Structures are given as C-alpha cells and as structure tokens.
Short mmCIF file of C-alpha atoms and ligand atoms in Angstrom, two decimals:
data_model
loop_
_atom_site.label_atom_id
_atom_site.label_comp_id
_atom_site.label_asym_id
_atom_site.label_seq_id
_atom_site.Cartn_x
_atom_site.Cartn_y
_atom_site.Cartn_z
CA ALA A 1 -72.80 -38.31 237.41
CA ALA A 2 -70.80 -41.33 237.37
CA LYS A 3 -70.68 -41.66 241.22
CA GLU A 4 -74.73 -41.23 241.08
CA LYS A 5 -75.11 -43.76 238.55
CA GLY A 6 -72.89 -46.13 240.82
CA LYS A 7 -74.90 -45.46 243.57
CA ASN A 8 -78.04 -46.39 241.93
CA ARG A 9 -76.57 -49.57 240.87
CA PHE A 10 -75.41 -50.46 244.23
CA LEU A 11 -78.96 -49.90 245.42
CA PHE A 12 -80.46 -51.80 242.43
CA TYR A 13 -78.24 -54.87 243.37
CA ASN A 14 -79.09 -54.59 247.11
CA GLN A 15 -82.66 -54.45 246.18
CA GLN A 16 -82.19 -57.39 243.95
CA SER A 17 -80.74 -59.18 246.89
CA ASP A 18 -83.37 -58.21 249.27
CA LYS A 19 -86.02 -59.76 246.77
CA PHE A 20 -83.87 -62.96 246.36
CA GLN A 21 -83.23 -63.32 250.10
CA ARG A 22 -87.30 -63.26 250.81
CA ARG A 23 -87.78 -65.46 247.93
CA LEU A 24 -85.23 -67.99 249.34
CA LYS A 25 -86.77 -67.57 252.92
CA LEU A 26 -90.40 -68.21 251.38
CA GLU A 27 -89.35 -71.17 249.16
CA GLN A 28 -87.40 -72.98 252.58
CA GLY A 29 -90.62 -72.12 254.45
CA LEU A 30 -92.82 -73.61 251.84
CA ARG A 31 -91.04 -76.87 252.19
CA LYS A 32 -91.90 -76.99 255.87
CA ALA A 33 -95.42 -75.43 256.12
CA LEU A 34 -97.34 -78.29 255.55
CA GLN A 35 -95.78 -80.47 258.15
CA ASN A 36 -95.82 -77.60 260.43
CA GLN A 37 -99.55 -77.10 259.88
CA GLU A 38 -98.94 -73.41 258.99
CA PHE A 39 -101.93 -73.37 256.06
CA MET A 40 -105.50 -72.84 257.12
CA LEU A 41 -108.42 -72.32 254.46
CA HIS A 42 -110.42 -68.97 254.52
CA TYR A 43 -114.21 -69.20 253.14
CA GLN A 44 -115.89 -66.74 251.29
CA PRO A 45 -119.47 -66.81 251.09
CA ILE A 46 -121.18 -66.87 247.64
CA VAL A 47 -124.62 -65.38 247.86
CA ASN A 48 -128.01 -65.51 245.96
CA VAL A 49 -128.95 -62.07 246.42
CA ALA A 50 -132.57 -62.51 245.25
CA THR A 51 -133.05 -64.99 247.99
CA GLY A 52 -130.43 -63.98 250.56
CA GLU A 53 -129.07 -67.36 250.67
CA ILE A 54 -125.45 -68.43 250.86
CA ILE A 55 -125.39 -70.94 248.33
CA GLY A 56 -121.73 -71.81 248.39
CA THR A 57 -118.22 -70.61 249.24
CA GLU A 58 -114.94 -70.48 247.92
CA ALA A 59 -111.89 -71.81 249.72
CA LEU A 60 -109.04 -69.56 249.83
CA ILE A 61 -105.59 -70.69 251.27
CA ARG A 62 -103.66 -68.44 254.17
CA TRP A 63 -100.37 -69.11 255.04
CA GLU A 64 -99.04 -68.40 258.73
CA HIS A 65 -95.60 -67.91 258.48
CA SER A 66 -93.14 -66.79 261.36
CA SER A 67 -92.87 -63.57 260.00
CA GLY A 68 -96.79 -62.99 259.58
CA ILE A 69 -99.47 -63.85 257.23
CA ILE A 70 -98.15 -64.31 253.56
CA SER A 71 -100.64 -63.56 250.37
CA PRO A 72 -101.31 -66.57 248.07
CA LEU A 73 -100.44 -64.00 245.58
CA GLU A 74 -96.94 -63.93 246.54
CA PHE A 75 -96.56 -67.82 247.58
CA ILE A 76 -98.75 -69.95 245.36
CA PRO A 77 -96.24 -68.77 242.30
CA ILE A 78 -93.36 -70.08 244.28
CA ALA A 79 -95.10 -73.30 245.03
CA GLU A 80 -96.03 -73.69 241.09
CA GLU A 81 -92.15 -73.15 240.68
CA THR A 82 -90.98 -75.53 242.97
CA GLY A 83 -93.58 -78.35 242.69
CA LEU A 84 -94.56 -78.05 246.06
CA ILE A 85 -98.07 -77.05 244.77
CA SER A 86 -99.02 -80.59 244.31
CA PRO A 87 -99.01 -81.50 248.06
CA ILE A 88 -100.30 -78.25 248.91
CA GLY A 89 -103.23 -78.39 246.15
CA ASP A 90 -104.18 -81.72 247.67
CA TRP A 91 -104.30 -80.24 251.14
CA VAL A 92 -106.52 -77.76 249.92
CA LEU A 93 -109.00 -79.89 248.13
CA ARG A 94 -109.23 -82.55 250.86
CA SER A 95 -109.59 -80.03 253.76
CA ALA A 96 -112.07 -78.01 251.68
CA CYS A 97 -113.99 -81.08 250.67
CA ALA A 98 -114.04 -82.15 254.34
CA GLN A 99 -115.37 -79.15 255.52
CA ASN A 100 -118.01 -78.98 252.93
CA LYS A 101 -119.34 -82.51 253.93
CA HIS A 102 -119.43 -81.47 257.65
CA TRP A 103 -121.27 -78.42 256.69
CA HIS A 104 -123.50 -80.99 254.76
CA ASP A 105 -123.68 -83.20 257.68
CA LEU A 106 -125.01 -80.04 259.65
CA GLY A 107 -128.02 -79.64 257.49
CA TYR A 108 -126.77 -77.39 254.72
CA THR A 109 -127.22 -79.89 252.12
CA THR A 110 -127.16 -77.88 248.93
CA LEU A 111 -123.93 -75.92 249.82
CA PHE A 112 -121.09 -76.05 247.57
CA VAL A 113 -117.34 -75.54 247.90
CA SER A 114 -115.31 -73.63 245.22
CA VAL A 115 -111.57 -74.74 245.02
CA ASN A 116 -108.87 -72.75 242.81
CA LEU A 117 -106.67 -75.06 240.83
CA SER A 118 -103.58 -73.95 239.42
CA VAL A 119 -102.19 -74.47 235.90
CA ARG A 120 -99.45 -76.91 237.29
CA GLN A 121 -102.08 -79.19 239.03
CA LEU A 122 -104.31 -79.37 235.76
CA GLU A 123 -100.94 -80.81 234.06
CA GLU A 124 -100.67 -83.53 236.62
CA GLU A 125 -101.22 -87.29 235.53
CA ASP A 126 -102.65 -88.11 238.65
CA LEU A 127 -104.83 -85.45 238.95
CA LEU A 128 -108.05 -86.83 238.43
CA LYS A 129 -107.49 -89.90 240.93
CA SER A 130 -106.34 -87.35 243.25
CA ILE A 131 -109.84 -85.70 242.98
CA GLN A 132 -111.92 -88.93 243.02
CA ARG A 133 -109.66 -90.34 246.08
CA ILE A 134 -110.52 -87.16 248.13
CA LEU A 135 -114.33 -87.16 247.30
CA MET A 136 -114.30 -90.72 248.45
CA GLU A 137 -112.43 -90.45 251.49
CA THR A 138 -114.34 -87.55 252.76
CA GLY A 139 -117.63 -88.75 251.47
CA LEU A 140 -118.71 -85.61 249.63
CA ASP A 141 -121.06 -85.59 246.73
CA PRO A 142 -118.98 -84.31 243.87
CA ARG A 143 -121.98 -82.28 242.42
CA PHE A 144 -121.06 -80.07 245.67
CA LEU A 145 -117.30 -79.59 244.35
CA HIS A 146 -116.60 -76.61 242.34
CA ILE A 147 -113.30 -76.50 240.26
CA GLU A 148 -112.02 -72.94 239.36
CA ILE A 149 -109.79 -72.39 236.72
CA THR A 150 -108.62 -69.33 234.98
CA GLU A 151 -108.94 -68.84 231.38
CA SER A 152 -105.07 -68.99 230.98
CA THR A 153 -104.83 -72.08 232.77
CA ALA A 154 -107.29 -73.67 230.60
CA MET A 155 -105.46 -72.53 227.50
CA THR A 156 -102.40 -73.56 228.15
CA ASN A 157 -102.69 -77.11 227.40
CA VAL A 158 -106.02 -77.56 225.91
CA ASN A 159 -105.55 -80.84 224.51
CA GLN A 160 -104.82 -82.21 228.22
CA ALA A 161 -107.48 -79.68 229.77
CA ILE A 162 -110.50 -80.72 227.78
CA PRO A 163 -110.76 -84.63 228.47
CA LEU A 164 -109.52 -83.77 232.31
CA LEU A 165 -112.42 -81.56 232.28
CA LYS A 166 -114.72 -83.85 230.58
CA ALA A 167 -113.70 -86.33 233.25
CA LEU A 168 -114.45 -84.43 236.08
CA GLY A 169 -117.90 -83.03 234.55
CA GLU A 170 -118.72 -87.02 234.27
CA MET A 171 -117.94 -87.65 237.65
CA GLY A 172 -120.20 -84.77 238.54
CA VAL A 173 -117.88 -81.98 239.49
CA SER A 174 -118.53 -78.61 238.08
CA ILE A 175 -116.10 -76.50 236.30
CA SER A 176 -115.97 -72.58 236.89
CA ILE A 177 -113.96 -70.09 234.59
CA ASP A 178 -112.26 -67.70 237.11
CA ASP A 179 -111.38 -64.10 236.20
CA PHE A 180 -113.15 -64.16 233.18
CA GLY A 181 -112.72 -61.51 230.65
CA THR A 182 -109.04 -60.93 231.54
CA GLY A 183 -107.53 -63.76 229.39
CA TYR A 184 -107.69 -62.08 226.18
CA SER A 185 -108.42 -65.57 224.40
CA SER A 186 -110.75 -66.51 221.92
CA LEU A 187 -114.52 -67.07 223.31
CA SER A 188 -114.90 -69.98 221.15
CA TYR A 189 -113.66 -72.46 223.93
CA LEU A 190 -116.44 -71.47 225.90
CA GLU A 191 -118.54 -73.94 223.72
CA LYS A 192 -115.77 -76.37 223.74
CA PHE A 193 -114.97 -76.78 227.00
CA PRO A 194 -117.19 -78.66 229.71
CA ILE A 195 -117.62 -75.64 231.94
CA HIS A 196 -120.73 -74.79 234.01
CA THR A 197 -120.08 -71.47 235.69
CA ILE A 198 -118.60 -68.03 234.70
CA LYS A 199 -116.84 -65.82 237.17
CA ILE A 200 -116.80 -62.25 235.88
CA ASP A 201 -113.73 -60.82 236.92
CA GLN A 202 -113.13 -58.32 239.96
CA THR A 203 -111.75 -55.16 237.66
CA PHE A 204 -114.87 -55.01 235.72
CA ILE A 205 -116.95 -54.48 239.09
CA HIS A 206 -114.36 -52.09 240.52
CA SER A 207 -114.18 -50.05 237.21
CA ASN A 208 -118.06 -50.07 236.77
CA GLN A 209 -118.18 -51.54 233.51
CA MET A 210 -121.61 -52.26 233.53
CA ALA A 211 -121.73 -52.59 229.73
CA ILE A 212 -119.38 -55.26 229.82
CA ILE A 213 -120.97 -57.03 232.91
CA LYS A 214 -124.41 -57.00 230.93
CA ALA A 215 -122.79 -58.34 227.89
CA ILE A 216 -121.03 -61.34 229.75
CA VAL A 217 -124.34 -62.03 231.74
CA ALA A 218 -126.39 -62.23 228.44
CA MET A 219 -123.57 -64.10 226.82
CA ALA A 220 -123.47 -66.98 229.83
CA SER A 221 -127.46 -66.90 229.73
CA SER A 222 -127.45 -67.83 225.92
CA LEU A 223 -124.63 -70.56 226.26
CA ASN A 224 -126.72 -71.85 229.46
CA LEU A 225 -124.05 -71.39 232.11
CA ASN A 226 -124.14 -69.66 235.54
CA VAL A 227 -122.29 -66.58 236.37
CA ILE A 228 -121.07 -65.26 239.44
CA ALA A 229 -120.01 -61.44 239.77
CA GLU A 230 -117.14 -61.39 242.16
CA GLY A 231 -115.25 -58.36 244.17
CA VAL A 232 -118.59 -56.83 244.79
CA GLU A 233 -117.81 -54.11 247.38
CA ILE A 234 -120.29 -51.85 248.03
CA GLU A 235 -124.37 -51.74 247.74
CA ASN A 236 -124.66 -49.86 244.47
CA GLN A 237 -122.60 -52.59 242.60
CA SER A 238 -124.64 -55.21 243.78
CA ARG A 239 -127.84 -53.25 243.08
CA GLN A 240 -126.60 -52.61 239.29
CA ILE A 241 -125.25 -55.91 238.71
CA GLN A 242 -128.47 -57.58 239.85
CA GLU A 243 -130.20 -55.34 237.22
CA THR A 244 -128.28 -56.89 234.70
CA GLY A 245 -129.93 -60.27 235.44
CA CYS A 246 -127.22 -61.43 237.63
CA SER A 247 -127.84 -62.63 241.15
CA VAL A 248 -125.17 -64.71 242.27
CA MET A 249 -122.54 -62.62 244.03
CA GLN A 250 -119.11 -62.82 246.03
CA GLY A 251 -117.24 -60.00 247.56
CA HIS A 252 -116.36 -57.65 250.66
CA TRP A 253 -120.13 -56.24 250.56
CA PHE A 254 -121.13 -59.50 251.92
CA SER A 255 -118.36 -60.87 253.50
CA LYS A 256 -114.72 -61.33 253.60
CA PRO A 257 -112.99 -64.59 253.49
CA VAL A 258 -113.60 -65.71 257.02
CA CYS A 259 -112.54 -69.00 259.18
CA SER A 260 -114.61 -72.01 258.97
CA GLN A 261 -116.20 -71.29 262.44
CA ARG A 262 -116.95 -67.85 261.29
CA LEU A 263 -118.49 -69.06 257.74
CA GLU A 264 -120.69 -71.61 259.95
CA SER A 265 -122.02 -68.75 262.31
CA PHE A 266 -123.17 -66.80 258.86
CA LEU A 267 -124.76 -70.40 257.52
CA ARG A 268 -126.76 -70.40 261.04
CA ASN A 269 -127.70 -66.67 260.45
CA PRO A 270 -127.29 -65.42 256.87
CA GLU A 271 -128.95 -61.98 258.32
CA ALA A 272 -125.82 -61.42 259.95
CA LEU A 273 -123.98 -61.00 256.64
P1 C2E B 301 -108.91 -65.37 243.35
O1 C2E B 301 -109.05 -66.88 242.95
O2 C2E B 301 -109.63 -64.61 242.23
O3 C2E B 301 -109.62 -64.93 244.50
C1 C2E B 301 -110.30 -63.85 244.71
C2 C2E B 301 -109.70 -62.89 245.67
O4 C2E B 301 -110.24 -61.24 245.66
C3 C2E B 301 -109.21 -63.33 246.96
O5 C2E B 301 -108.14 -63.03 247.35
C4 C2E B 301 -110.56 -62.46 247.82
O6 C2E B 301 -109.93 -62.47 249.09
C5 C2E B 301 -110.41 -61.34 246.97
N1 C2E B 301 -111.71 -60.68 247.07
C6 C2E B 301 -112.91 -61.30 247.52
N2 C2E B 301 -113.69 -60.42 247.52
C7 C2E B 301 -113.20 -59.05 247.29
C8 C2E B 301 -113.79 -57.85 247.15
O7 C2E B 301 -114.92 -57.74 247.38
N3 C2E B 301 -113.00 -56.91 246.86
C9 C2E B 301 -111.64 -57.27 246.77
N4 C2E B 301 -110.48 -56.00 246.54
N5 C2E B 301 -110.96 -58.41 246.86
C10 C2E B 301 -111.59 -59.28 247.06
P2 C2E B 301 -106.93 -63.89 248.07
O8 C2E B 301 -107.64 -64.61 248.95
O9 C2E B 301 -105.69 -63.08 248.64
O10 C2E B 301 -106.39 -64.78 246.81
C11 C2E B 301 -105.79 -64.05 245.97
C12 C2E B 301 -105.52 -65.27 244.80
O11 C2E B 301 -104.64 -66.17 245.00
C13 C2E B 301 -106.76 -65.88 244.41
O12 C2E B 301 -107.57 -64.94 243.33
C14 C2E B 301 -106.15 -67.19 243.64
O13 C2E B 301 -106.03 -67.16 242.36
C15 C2E B 301 -104.87 -67.72 244.59
N6 C2E B 301 -105.61 -68.64 245.66
C16 C2E B 301 -105.81 -68.22 246.89
N7 C2E B 301 -106.22 -69.70 247.27
C17 C2E B 301 -105.62 -70.55 246.72
C18 C2E B 301 -105.61 -71.96 246.72
O14 C2E B 301 -106.05 -72.58 247.49
N8 C2E B 301 -105.01 -72.39 245.27
C19 C2E B 301 -104.56 -71.75 244.25
N9 C2E B 301 -104.02 -72.53 243.35
N10 C2E B 301 -104.69 -70.54 244.37
C20 C2E B 301 -105.13 -70.01 245.28
CA1 CA B 302 -110.85 -68.08 242.44
CA1 CA B 303 -101.64 -85.06 243.13
CA1 CA B 304 -111.15 -64.38 240.82
#
C-alpha cells in the first residue's frame, strides 16, 4: 500500500509539473504573440430572429500558437495574471472597432460590435482614454461599440466601475452584462449600474430552464433593458425563447464565431445563416 501511495504521489507531481510546464510555455508564448501577429478575432452574429437580420456581432479572440489554437478560456486568465491583458485588450478593442467601421463603410450602418472586457482592464486608470482614442482613430461612432462585462467583473470594484461605466455611457458606448444570472450577486446593481443590455447565460438555455429565462426577460423589459439569449444551439430553443418575448439571440444554431470575411458574406446574404 505504501508503494502504491508513493506511485500515486509520483504521478501527481508529474501531472503538476506538466501543468506547470504548459503554463510556463503559454506565458512565454503570450509575451511574443502580439508582435508575432498570432491573435485574430472571430465574430459571432447576433441575430434578431423576428426580422432575420444580423444586428451586431460579438468579437472573440483566437490565438494561433505554434502548437495549435489555444482557447481564450485558457490564455485570458494567464494574460490577466501577467498584466499582458492590457496590450492584448487594447488590440482587441482596436481591431474590433476598425473592423466594425469597415462594415459601416460597406453600408451596414447599424451594425454594432460587442467586445469582452476583463476585470483587470476595468481597473486600469487609462481605460477610458484608451477607448476614446481607439474610437477616434478608427472613426467608429461610439454608439456601435458595446462593452461586455460579467457581473463579477462589475462587482469586483464597484466604486471604480460605476463612474467608469457612467463615463462610457456618456460617450455613447453601450454596456452589456455578460453571463447574466451566474454571478450570485444581488439584483439591486441593475438599477445602480448604467447598463443597456443583459446577456442571459448559456447554461439556462442549455439546461432548458425556461421559467428562469422568462423571468429574466420580463425583468429586463420592466427595467427597460435589452436582452440577448446566448448559446442557442437548436431550433426548438430559438422558438421557445422567442415565445418569452426575447427575439435577439446568438449561438451555434445561427452561426459559430467566424472570421471577418465569412461574417461579411453573412451580412451580404443573411439567408445563408
Ligand atoms: P463569452 O464572452 O461568454 O463568449 C461566448 C462563448 O460561447 C464563446 O466561446 C463562443 O464561441 C461560445 N458559444 C457561442 N455560441 C455557442 C453555442 O451555441 N453553444 C456553445 N456551447 N458555445 C457557444 P469562446 O470564443 O471560446 O470564448 C470563451 C470565453 O473567453 C468568452 O466567453 C470570454 O469570457 C472569453 N473571451 C473571448 N474573447 C475575449 C476577449 O477578446 N477578451 C476577453 N477579456 N475575454 C474574451
Ligand atoms: Ca461575452
Ligand atoms: Ca490601457
Ligand atoms: Ca457569455
């Protein structure tokens, strides 16, 4: 038994060290990824199912590392811990705004782009100025930039978040609460925070919790907030969600996140969705 235990411990150390090695490799890779142009953005259409129109997109970062594509779920936390999220986040904002401006120039003049912001970015002193500069340099009208933050991001530093979100709102930028319903926080912030949109977390849709979805949609409506259902994968979900009064959706049923050229082909031909 003692021998077994020793063996397990050996296995454990080995696994730990594998994890550590990978983490070290990713961290080193991340430091060079920007200059090596290894990042790209994919865009997922956000659809008004009542009209069949693509009303906006969510920009989602992709990292093509020499070892393959690495999920943002794995590298964003490392970027946050190392502070690299700041230049990476600026790159995401700039690329998304420039791309959306390009689509406006092609004639899709009401399309918005939604960009995810991490808690570390929200804590940066120069965030507001960075966003202002990026909007000016890309020429995108601030009304077509949406910023997505999770409940926990918003709640981490409320005293800093509220004035910052207010200032963004005054600039014309829209604020969305991402993964809504998973943050276990009090709902009272919804009236304190200057937000425009609630994105219902995918887990409610995947586990078919229609009563919860219905309640969120009703609450959003009485608070005068827009609502988006995320992670819609099958037609039945789309239909049931629409019956609750929510007609703006995003998910694999419509399209996975795709490269900008592919998204552009959907804009030209929304029936292809
Ligand atoms: P998120 O912001 O909640 O983004 C939605 C995620 O759900 C995306 O995963 C998207 O590909 C996926 N998704 C969309 N539709 C469906 C569906 O119908 N079914 C299922 N199962 N999944 C669907 P992705 O792209 O891997 O991103 C994961 C997370 O990484 C994002 O979650 C976000 O928190 C973070 N992230 C991605 N891009 C950025 C970024 O540019 N900056 C920051 N700070 N975080 C980002
Ligand atoms: Ca998001
Ligand atoms: Ca910055
Ligand atoms: Ca989400």
